[in-house]
PDB file of C-alpha atoms and ligand atoms in Angstrom:
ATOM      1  CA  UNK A   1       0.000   0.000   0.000  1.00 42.00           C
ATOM      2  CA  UNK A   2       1.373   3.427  -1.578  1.00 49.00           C
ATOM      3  CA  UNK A   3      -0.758   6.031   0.818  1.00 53.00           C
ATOM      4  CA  UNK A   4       0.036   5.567   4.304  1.00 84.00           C
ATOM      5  CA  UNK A   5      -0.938   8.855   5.181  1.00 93.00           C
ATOM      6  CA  UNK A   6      -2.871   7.403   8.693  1.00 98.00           C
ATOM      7  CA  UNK A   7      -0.513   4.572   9.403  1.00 96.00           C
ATOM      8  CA  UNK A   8      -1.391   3.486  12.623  1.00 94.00           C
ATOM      9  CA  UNK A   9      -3.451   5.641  14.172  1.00 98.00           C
ATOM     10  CA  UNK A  10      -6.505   4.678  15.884  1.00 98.00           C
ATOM     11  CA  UNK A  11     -10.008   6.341  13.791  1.00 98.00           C
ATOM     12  CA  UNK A  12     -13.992   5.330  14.623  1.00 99.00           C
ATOM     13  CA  UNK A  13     -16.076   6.228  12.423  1.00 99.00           C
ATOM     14  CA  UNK A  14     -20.228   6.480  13.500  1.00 98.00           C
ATOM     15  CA  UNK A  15     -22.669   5.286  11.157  1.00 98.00           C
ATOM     16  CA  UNK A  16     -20.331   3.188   8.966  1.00 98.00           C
ATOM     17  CA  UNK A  17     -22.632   0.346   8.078  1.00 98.00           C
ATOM     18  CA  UNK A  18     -23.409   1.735   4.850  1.00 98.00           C
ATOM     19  CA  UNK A  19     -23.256   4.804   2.538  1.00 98.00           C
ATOM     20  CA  UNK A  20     -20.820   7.841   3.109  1.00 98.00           C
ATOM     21  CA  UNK A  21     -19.750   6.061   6.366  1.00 98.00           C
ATOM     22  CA  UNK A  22     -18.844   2.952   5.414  1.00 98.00           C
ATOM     23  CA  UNK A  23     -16.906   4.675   2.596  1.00 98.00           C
ATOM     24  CA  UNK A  24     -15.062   7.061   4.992  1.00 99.00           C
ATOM     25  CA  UNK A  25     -14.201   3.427   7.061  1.00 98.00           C
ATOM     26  CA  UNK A  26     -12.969   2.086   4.023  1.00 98.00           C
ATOM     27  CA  UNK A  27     -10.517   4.941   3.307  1.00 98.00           C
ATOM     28  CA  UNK A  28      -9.030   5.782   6.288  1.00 98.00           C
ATOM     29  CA  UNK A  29      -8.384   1.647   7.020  1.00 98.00           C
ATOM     30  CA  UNK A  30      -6.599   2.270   3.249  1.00 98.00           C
ATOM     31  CA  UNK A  31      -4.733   4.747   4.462  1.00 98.00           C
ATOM     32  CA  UNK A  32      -3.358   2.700   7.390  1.00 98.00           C
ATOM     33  CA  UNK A  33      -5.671   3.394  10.151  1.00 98.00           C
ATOM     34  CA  UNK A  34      -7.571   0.947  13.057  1.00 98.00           C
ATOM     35  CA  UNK A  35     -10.974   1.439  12.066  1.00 98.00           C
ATOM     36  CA  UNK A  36     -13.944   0.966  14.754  1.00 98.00           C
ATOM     37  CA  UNK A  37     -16.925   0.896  12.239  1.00 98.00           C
ATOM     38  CA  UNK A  38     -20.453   2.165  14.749  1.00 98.00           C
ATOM     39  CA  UNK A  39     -23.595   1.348  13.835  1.00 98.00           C
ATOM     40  CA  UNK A  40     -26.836   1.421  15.439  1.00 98.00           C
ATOM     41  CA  UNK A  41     -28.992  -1.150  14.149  1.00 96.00           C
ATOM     42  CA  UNK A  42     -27.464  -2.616  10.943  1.00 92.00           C
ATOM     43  CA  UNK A  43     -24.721  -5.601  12.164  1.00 97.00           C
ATOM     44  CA  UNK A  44     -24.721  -7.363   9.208  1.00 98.00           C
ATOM     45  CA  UNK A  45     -24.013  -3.953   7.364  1.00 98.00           C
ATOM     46  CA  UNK A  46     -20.940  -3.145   9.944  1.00 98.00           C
ATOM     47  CA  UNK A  47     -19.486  -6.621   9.527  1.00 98.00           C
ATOM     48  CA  UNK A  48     -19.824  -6.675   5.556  1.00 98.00           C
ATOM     49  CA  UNK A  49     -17.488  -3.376   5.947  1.00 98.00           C
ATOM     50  CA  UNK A  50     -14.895  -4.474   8.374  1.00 98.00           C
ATOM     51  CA  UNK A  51     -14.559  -7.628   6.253  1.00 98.00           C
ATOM     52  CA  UNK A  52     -14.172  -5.563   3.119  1.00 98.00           C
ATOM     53  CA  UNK A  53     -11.443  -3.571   5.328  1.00 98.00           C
ATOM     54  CA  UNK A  54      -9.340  -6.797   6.662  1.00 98.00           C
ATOM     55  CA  UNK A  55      -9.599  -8.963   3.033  1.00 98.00           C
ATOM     56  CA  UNK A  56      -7.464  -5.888   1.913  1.00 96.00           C
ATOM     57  CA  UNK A  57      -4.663  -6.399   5.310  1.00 97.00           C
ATOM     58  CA  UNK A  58      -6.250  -3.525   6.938  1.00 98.00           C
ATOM     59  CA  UNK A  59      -7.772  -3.682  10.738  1.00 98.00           C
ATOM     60  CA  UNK A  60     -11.305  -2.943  11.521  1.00 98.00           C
ATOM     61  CA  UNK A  61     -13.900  -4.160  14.429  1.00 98.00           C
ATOM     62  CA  UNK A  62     -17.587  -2.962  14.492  1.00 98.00           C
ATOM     63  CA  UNK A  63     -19.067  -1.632  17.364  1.00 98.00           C
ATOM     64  CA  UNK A  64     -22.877  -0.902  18.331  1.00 98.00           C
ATOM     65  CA  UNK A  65     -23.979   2.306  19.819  1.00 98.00           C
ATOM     66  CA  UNK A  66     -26.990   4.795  18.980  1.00 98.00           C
ATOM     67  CA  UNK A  67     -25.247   8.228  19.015  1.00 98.00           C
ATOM     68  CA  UNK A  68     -27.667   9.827  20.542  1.00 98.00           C
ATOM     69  CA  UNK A  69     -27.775   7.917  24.148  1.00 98.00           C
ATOM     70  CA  UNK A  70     -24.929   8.837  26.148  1.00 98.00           C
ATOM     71  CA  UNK A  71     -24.013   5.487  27.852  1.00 98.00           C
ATOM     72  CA  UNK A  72     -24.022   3.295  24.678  1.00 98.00           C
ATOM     73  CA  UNK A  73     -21.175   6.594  23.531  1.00 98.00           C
ATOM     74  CA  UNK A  74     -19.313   6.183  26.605  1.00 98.00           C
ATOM     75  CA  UNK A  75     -19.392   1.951  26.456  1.00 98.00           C
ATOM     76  CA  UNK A  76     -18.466   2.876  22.775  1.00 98.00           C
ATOM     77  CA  UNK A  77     -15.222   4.797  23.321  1.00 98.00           C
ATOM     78  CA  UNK A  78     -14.354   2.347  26.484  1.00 98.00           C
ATOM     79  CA  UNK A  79     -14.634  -0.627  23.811  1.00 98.00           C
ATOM     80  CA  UNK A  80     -12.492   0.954  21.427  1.00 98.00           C
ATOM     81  CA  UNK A  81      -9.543   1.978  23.601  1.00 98.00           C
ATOM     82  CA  UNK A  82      -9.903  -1.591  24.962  1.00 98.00           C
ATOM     83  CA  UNK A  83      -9.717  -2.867  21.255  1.00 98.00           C
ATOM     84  CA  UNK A  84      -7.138  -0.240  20.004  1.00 98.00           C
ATOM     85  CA  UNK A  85      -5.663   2.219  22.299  1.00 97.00           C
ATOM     86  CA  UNK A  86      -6.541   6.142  22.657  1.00 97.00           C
ATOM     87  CA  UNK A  87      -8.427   7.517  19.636  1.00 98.00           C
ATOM     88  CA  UNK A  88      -6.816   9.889  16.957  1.00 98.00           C
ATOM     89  CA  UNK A  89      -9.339  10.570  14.641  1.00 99.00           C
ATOM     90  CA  UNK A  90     -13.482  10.672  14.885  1.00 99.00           C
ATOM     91  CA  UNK A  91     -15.965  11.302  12.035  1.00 99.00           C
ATOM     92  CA  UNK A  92     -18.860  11.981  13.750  1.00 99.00           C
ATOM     93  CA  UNK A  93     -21.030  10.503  10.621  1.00 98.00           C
ATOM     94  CA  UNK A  94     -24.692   9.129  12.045  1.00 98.00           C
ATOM     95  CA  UNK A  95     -27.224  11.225  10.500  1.00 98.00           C
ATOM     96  CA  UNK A  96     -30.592  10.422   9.177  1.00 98.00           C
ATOM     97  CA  UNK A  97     -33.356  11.435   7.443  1.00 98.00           C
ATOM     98  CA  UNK A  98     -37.292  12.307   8.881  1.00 98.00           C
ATOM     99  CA  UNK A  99     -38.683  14.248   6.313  1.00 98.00           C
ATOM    100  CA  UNK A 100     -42.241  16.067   6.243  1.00 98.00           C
ATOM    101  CA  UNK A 101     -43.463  19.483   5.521  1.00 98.00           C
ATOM    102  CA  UNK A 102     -43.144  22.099   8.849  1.00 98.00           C
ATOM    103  CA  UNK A 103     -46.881  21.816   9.353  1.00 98.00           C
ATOM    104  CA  UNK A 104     -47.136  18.298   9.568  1.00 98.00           C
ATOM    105  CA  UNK A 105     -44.048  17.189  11.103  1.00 98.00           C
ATOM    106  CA  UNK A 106     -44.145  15.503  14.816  1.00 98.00           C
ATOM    107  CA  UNK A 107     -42.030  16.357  17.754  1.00 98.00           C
ATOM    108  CA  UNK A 108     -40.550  12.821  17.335  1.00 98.00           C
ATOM    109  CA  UNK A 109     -39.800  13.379  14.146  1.00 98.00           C
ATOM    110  CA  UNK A 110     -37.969  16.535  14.907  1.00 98.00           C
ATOM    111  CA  UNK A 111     -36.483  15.446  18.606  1.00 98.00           C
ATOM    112  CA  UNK A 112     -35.071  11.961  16.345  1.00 98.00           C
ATOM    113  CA  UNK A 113     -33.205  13.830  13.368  1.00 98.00           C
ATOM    114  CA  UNK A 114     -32.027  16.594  16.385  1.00 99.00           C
ATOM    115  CA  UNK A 115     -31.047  13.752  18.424  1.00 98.00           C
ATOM    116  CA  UNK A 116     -29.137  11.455  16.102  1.00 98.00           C
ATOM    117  CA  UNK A 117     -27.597  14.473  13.944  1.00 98.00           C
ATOM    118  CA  UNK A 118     -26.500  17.326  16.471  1.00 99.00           C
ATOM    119  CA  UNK A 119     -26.820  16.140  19.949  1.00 99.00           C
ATOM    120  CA  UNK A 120     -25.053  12.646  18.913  1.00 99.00           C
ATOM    121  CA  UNK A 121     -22.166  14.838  17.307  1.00 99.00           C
ATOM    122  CA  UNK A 122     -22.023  16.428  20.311  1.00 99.00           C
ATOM    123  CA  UNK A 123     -21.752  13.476  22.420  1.00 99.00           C
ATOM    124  CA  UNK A 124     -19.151  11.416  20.807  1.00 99.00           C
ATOM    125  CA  UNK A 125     -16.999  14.867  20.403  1.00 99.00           C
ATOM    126  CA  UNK A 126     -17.164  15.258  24.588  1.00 99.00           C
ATOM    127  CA  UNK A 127     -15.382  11.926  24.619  1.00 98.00           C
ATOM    128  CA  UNK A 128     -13.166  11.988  21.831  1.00 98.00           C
ATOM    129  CA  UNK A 129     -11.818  15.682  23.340  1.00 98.00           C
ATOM    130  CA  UNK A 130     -11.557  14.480  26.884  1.00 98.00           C
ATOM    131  CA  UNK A 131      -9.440  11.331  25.291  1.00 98.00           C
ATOM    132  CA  UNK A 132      -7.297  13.140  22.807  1.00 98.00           C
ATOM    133  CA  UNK A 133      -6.142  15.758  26.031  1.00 98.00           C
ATOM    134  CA  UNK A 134      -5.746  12.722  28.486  1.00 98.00           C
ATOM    135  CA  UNK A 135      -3.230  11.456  26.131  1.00 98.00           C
ATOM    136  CA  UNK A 136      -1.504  14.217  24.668  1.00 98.00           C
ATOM    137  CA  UNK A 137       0.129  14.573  20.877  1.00 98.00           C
ATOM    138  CA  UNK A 138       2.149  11.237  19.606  1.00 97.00           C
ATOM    139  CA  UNK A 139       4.439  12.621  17.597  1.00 97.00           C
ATOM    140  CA  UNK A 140       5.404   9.420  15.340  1.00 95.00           C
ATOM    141  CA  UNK A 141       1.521   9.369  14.329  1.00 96.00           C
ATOM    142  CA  UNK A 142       0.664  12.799  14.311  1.00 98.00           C
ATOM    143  CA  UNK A 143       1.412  16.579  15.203  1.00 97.00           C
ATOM    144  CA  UNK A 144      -2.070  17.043  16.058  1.00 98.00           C
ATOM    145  CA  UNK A 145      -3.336  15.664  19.921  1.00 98.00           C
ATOM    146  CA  UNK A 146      -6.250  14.513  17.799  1.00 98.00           C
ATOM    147  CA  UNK A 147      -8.615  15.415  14.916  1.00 98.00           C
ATOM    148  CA  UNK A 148     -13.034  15.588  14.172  1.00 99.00           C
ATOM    149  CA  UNK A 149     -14.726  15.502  10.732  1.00 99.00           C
ATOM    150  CA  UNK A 150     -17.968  16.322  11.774  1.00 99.00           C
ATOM    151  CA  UNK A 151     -20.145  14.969   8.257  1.00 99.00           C
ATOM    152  CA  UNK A 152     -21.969  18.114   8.056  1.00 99.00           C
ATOM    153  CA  UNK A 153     -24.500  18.626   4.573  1.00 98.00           C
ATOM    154  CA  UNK A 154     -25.065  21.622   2.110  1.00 98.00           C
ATOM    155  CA  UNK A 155     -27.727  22.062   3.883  1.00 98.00           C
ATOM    156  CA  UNK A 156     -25.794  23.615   6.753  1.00 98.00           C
ATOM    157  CA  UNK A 157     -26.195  27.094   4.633  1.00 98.00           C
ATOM    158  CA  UNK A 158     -29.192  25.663   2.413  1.00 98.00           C
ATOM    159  CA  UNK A 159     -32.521  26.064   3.345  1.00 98.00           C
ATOM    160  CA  UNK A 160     -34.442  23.186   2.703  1.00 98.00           C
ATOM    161  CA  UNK A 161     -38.170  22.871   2.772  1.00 98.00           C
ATOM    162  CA  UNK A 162     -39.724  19.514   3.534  1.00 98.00           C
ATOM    163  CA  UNK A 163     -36.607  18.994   5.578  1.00 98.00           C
ATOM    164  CA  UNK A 164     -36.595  21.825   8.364  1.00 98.00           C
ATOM    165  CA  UNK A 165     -35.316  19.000  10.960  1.00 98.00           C
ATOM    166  CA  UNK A 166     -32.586  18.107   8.622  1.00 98.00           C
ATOM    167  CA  UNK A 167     -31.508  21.215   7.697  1.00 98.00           C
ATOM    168  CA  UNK A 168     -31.678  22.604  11.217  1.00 99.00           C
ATOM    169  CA  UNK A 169     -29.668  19.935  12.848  1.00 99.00           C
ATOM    170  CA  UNK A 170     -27.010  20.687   9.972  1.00 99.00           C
ATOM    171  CA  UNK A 171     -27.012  24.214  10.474  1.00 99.00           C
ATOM    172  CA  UNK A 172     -26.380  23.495  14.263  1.00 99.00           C
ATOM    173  CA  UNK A 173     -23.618  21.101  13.067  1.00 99.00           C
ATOM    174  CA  UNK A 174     -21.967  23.936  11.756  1.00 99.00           C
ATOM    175  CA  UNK A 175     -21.897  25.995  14.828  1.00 98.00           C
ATOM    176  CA  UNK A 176     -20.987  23.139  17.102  1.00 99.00           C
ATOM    177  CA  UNK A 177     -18.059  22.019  14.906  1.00 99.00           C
ATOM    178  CA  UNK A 178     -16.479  25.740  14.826  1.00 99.00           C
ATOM    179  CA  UNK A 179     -17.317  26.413  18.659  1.00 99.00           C
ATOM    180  CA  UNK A 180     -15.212  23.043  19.113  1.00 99.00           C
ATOM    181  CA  UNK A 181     -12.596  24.045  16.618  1.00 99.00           C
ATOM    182  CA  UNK A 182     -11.856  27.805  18.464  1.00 98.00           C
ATOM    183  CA  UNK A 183     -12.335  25.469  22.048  1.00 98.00           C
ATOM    184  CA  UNK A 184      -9.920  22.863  21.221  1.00 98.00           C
ATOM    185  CA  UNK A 185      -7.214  24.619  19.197  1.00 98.00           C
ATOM    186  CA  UNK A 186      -5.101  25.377  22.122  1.00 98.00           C
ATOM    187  CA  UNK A 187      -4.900  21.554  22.601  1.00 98.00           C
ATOM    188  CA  UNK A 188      -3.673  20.885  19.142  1.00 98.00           C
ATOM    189  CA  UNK A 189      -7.188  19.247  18.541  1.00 98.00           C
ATOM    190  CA  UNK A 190      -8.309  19.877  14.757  1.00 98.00           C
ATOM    191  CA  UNK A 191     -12.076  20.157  14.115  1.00 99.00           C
ATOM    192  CA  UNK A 192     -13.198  20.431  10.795  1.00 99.00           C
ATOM    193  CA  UNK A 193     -16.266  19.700   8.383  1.00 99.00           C
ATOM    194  CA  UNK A 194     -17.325  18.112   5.420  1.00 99.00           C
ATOM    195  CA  UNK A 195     -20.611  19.279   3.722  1.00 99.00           C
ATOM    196  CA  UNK A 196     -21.177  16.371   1.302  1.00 98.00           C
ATOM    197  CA  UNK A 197     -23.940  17.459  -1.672  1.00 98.00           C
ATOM    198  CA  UNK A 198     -26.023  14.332  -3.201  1.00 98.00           C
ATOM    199  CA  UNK A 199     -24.260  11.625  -2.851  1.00 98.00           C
ATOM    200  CA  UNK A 200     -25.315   8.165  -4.421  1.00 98.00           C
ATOM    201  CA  UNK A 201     -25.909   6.867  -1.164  1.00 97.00           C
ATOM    202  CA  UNK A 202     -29.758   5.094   0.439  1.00 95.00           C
ATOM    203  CA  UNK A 203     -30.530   7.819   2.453  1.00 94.00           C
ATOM    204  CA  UNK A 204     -31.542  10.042  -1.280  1.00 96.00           C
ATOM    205  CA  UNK A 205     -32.197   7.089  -3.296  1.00 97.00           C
ATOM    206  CA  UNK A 206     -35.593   8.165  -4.360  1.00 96.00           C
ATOM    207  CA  UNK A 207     -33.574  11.208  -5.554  1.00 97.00           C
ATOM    208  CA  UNK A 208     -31.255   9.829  -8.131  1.00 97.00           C
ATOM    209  CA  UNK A 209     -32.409   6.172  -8.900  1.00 97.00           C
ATOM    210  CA  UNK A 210     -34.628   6.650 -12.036  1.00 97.00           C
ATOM    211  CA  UNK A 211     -32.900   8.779 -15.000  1.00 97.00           C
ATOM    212  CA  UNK A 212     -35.886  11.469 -14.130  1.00 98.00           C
ATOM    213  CA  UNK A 213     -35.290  11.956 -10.718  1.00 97.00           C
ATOM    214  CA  UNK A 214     -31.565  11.920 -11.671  1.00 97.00           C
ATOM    215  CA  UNK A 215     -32.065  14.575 -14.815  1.00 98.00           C
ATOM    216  CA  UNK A 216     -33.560  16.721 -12.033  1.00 97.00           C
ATOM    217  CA  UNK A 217     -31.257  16.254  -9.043  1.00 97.00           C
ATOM    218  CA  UNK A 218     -28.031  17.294 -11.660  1.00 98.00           C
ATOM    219  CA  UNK A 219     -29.878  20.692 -12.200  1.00 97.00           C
ATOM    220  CA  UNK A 220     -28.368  21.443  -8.829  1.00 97.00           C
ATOM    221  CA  UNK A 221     -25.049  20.558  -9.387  1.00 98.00           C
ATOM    222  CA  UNK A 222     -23.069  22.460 -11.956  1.00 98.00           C
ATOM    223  CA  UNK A 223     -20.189  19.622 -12.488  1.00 98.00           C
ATOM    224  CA  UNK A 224     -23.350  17.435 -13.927  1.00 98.00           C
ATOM    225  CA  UNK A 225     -22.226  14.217 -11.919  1.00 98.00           C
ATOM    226  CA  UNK A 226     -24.197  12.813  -8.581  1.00 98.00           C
ATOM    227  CA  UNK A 227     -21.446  12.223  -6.150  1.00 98.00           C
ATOM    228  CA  UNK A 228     -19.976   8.760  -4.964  1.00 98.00           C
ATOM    229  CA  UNK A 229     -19.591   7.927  -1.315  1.00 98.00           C
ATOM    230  CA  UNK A 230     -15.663   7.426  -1.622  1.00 98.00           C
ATOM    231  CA  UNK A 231     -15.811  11.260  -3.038  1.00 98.00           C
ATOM    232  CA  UNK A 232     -16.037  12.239   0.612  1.00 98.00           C
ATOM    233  CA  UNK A 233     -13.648   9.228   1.592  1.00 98.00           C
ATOM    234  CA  UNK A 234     -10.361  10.459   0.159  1.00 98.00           C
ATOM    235  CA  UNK A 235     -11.679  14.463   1.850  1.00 98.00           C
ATOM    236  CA  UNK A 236     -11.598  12.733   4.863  1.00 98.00           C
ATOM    237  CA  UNK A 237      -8.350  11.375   4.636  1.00 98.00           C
ATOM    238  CA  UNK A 238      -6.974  14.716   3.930  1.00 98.00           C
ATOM    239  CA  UNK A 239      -8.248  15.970   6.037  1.00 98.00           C
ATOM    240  CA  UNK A 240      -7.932  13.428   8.989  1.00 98.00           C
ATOM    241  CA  UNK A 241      -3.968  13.967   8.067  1.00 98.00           C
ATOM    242  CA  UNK A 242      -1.659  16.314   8.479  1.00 98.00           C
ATOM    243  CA  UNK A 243      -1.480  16.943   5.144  1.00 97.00           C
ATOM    244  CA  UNK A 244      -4.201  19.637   6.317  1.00 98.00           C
ATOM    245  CA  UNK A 245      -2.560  20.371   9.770  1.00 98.00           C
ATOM    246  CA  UNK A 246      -3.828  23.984   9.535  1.00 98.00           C
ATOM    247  CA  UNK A 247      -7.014  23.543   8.452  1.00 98.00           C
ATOM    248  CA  UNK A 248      -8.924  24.401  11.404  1.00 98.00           C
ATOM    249  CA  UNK A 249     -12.514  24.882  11.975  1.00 99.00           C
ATOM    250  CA  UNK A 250     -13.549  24.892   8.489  1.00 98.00           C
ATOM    251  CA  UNK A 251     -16.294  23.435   6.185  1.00 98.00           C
ATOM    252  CA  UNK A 252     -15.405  21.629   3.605  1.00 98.00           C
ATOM    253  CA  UNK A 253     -17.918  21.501   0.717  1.00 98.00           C
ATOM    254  CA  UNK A 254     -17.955  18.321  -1.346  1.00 98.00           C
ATOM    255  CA  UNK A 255     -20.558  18.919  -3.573  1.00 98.00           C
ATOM    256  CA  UNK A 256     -20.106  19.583  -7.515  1.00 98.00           C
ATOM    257  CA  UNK A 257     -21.019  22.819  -6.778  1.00 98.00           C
ATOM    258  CA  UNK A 258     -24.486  22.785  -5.420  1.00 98.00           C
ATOM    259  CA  UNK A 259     -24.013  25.174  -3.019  1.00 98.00           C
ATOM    260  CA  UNK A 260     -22.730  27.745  -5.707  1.00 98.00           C
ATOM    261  CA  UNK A 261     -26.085  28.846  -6.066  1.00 96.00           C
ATOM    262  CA  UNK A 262     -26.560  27.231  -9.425  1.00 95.00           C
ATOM    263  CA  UNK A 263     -29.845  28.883 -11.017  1.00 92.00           C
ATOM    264  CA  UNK A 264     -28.252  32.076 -10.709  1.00 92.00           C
ATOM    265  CA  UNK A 265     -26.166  30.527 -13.914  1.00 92.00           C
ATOM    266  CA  UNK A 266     -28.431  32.095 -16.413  1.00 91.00           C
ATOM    267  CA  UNK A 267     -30.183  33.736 -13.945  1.00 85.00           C
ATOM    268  CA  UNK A 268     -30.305  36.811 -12.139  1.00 87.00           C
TER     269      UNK A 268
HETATM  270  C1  BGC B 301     -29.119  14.847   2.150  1.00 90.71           C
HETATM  271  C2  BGC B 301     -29.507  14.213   0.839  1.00 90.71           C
HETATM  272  C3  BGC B 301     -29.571  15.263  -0.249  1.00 90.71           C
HETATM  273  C4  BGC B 301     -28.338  16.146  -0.276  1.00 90.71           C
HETATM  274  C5  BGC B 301     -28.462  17.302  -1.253  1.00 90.71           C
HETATM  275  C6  BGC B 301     -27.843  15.620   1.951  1.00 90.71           C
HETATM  276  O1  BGC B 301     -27.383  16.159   3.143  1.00 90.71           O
HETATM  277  O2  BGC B 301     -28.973  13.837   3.140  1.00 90.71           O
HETATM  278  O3  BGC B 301     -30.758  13.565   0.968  1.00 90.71           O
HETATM  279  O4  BGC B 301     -29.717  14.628  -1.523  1.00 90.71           O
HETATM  280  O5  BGC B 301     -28.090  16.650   1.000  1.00 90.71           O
HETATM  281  O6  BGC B 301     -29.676  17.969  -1.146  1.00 90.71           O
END
């Protein structure tokens, strides 16, 4: 293996039993990282991914936890440092989907997609931070004490109808990952985002998986292409290694330009 960017150090990686997640496991565990792939509900999904990881000579275990309950988080990170050793890198990735217009949706629906996307983030950053800072910078892995991709959306600074629960928790995503960032500097911790566009991935499938719905979804995206999972993958890499070591509370948009406002191309 030629890109070793990650060699050895110790990554987990939430909701990485399918989609962008399991893609993000994939490449880091490529790029010489311990992967601990989370999921909440789908074992056979986690498993399928850490096999793909160790047929290829890389390390991987899968671990269960819902994000959002702050025990199964705690039992998480215990389980992994039992497994591994101290975390170096988390990609706080869980997210779902709960869609309905504002009028109709139900405080479930709202307090689930809150939950899961923003308060989970939230939760597995407390313990990454607190473990990063216990053990301090290793300088043969990295010369950061530790680094967070927070998987973020375009619709941190899109509005999205239908979706207010969605977009909402994004939008918080954004604040919480640079309120970490300016936090954590002093302790050499890195905290950056990715804000992935539409990715081929289940969570949009009604979205791209007839050539209509696909004609319509590349309206939004000026480089005419729906995006792959392992588009975000290598990002994360970067920016997982010091190859970005001053990239620092930042969002990175991987999105074939949706958010560039694209009707304003013959618009306006
Ligand atoms: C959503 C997808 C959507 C994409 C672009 C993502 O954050 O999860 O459903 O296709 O944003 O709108």
């Amino acid at each position: 293996m030629k890109n070793q960017s990650l060699q050895d150090q110790i990554a987990l990686v939430t909701g990485a039993s399918s989609g962008i997640g399991a893609a993000v496991a994939v490449a880091l565990a490529k790029a010489g990282a311990k992967v601990g792939v989370n999921y909440a509900r789908s074992s056979r999904g986690a498993e399928a991914v850490v096999s793909e990881i160790t047929a290829s000579g890389g390390k991987a275990i899968a671990i269960q936890a819902d994000v959002s309950q702050e025990e199964q988080v705690i039992r998480m990170f215990e389980q992994l440092d039992q497994t591994y050793g101290t975390l170096d890198i988390l990609v706080n990735n869980a997210g779902l989907q709960q869609d309905a217009s504002m009028m109709d949706m139900t405080l479930e629906q709202w307090n689930k997609v809150i939950s899961v996307n923003l308060t989970g983030q939230f939760l597995c950053s407390r313990e990454a931070a607190k473990a990063f800072i216990r053990r301090g910078i290793v300088p043969e892995r990295s010369c950061s004490a530790g680094k967070i991709i927070c998987m973020s959306s375009v619709h941190e600074v899109i509005p999205w109808a239908g979706h207010c629960n969605y977009a909402a928790s994004k939008g918080g995503v954004m604040l919480l990952m640079k309120s970490m960032a300016q936090e954590l500097a002093p302790h050499k911790i890195r905290v950056n985002s990715i804000g992935p566009g539409a990715i081929k991935t289940p969570i949009n499938q009604s979205a791209w998986e007839t050539p209509a719905a696909e004609a319509e979804l590349l309206k939004l995206i000026p480089y005419n292409r729906v995006g792959e999972p392992m588009d975000i993958g290598k990002v994360a890499v970067w920016l997982a290694s010091d190859e970005s070591e001053y990239v620092q509370g930042t969002t990175l948009f991987v999105d074939g330009g949706m958010t560039l406002y694209p009707g304003f191309a013959t618009g306006g």
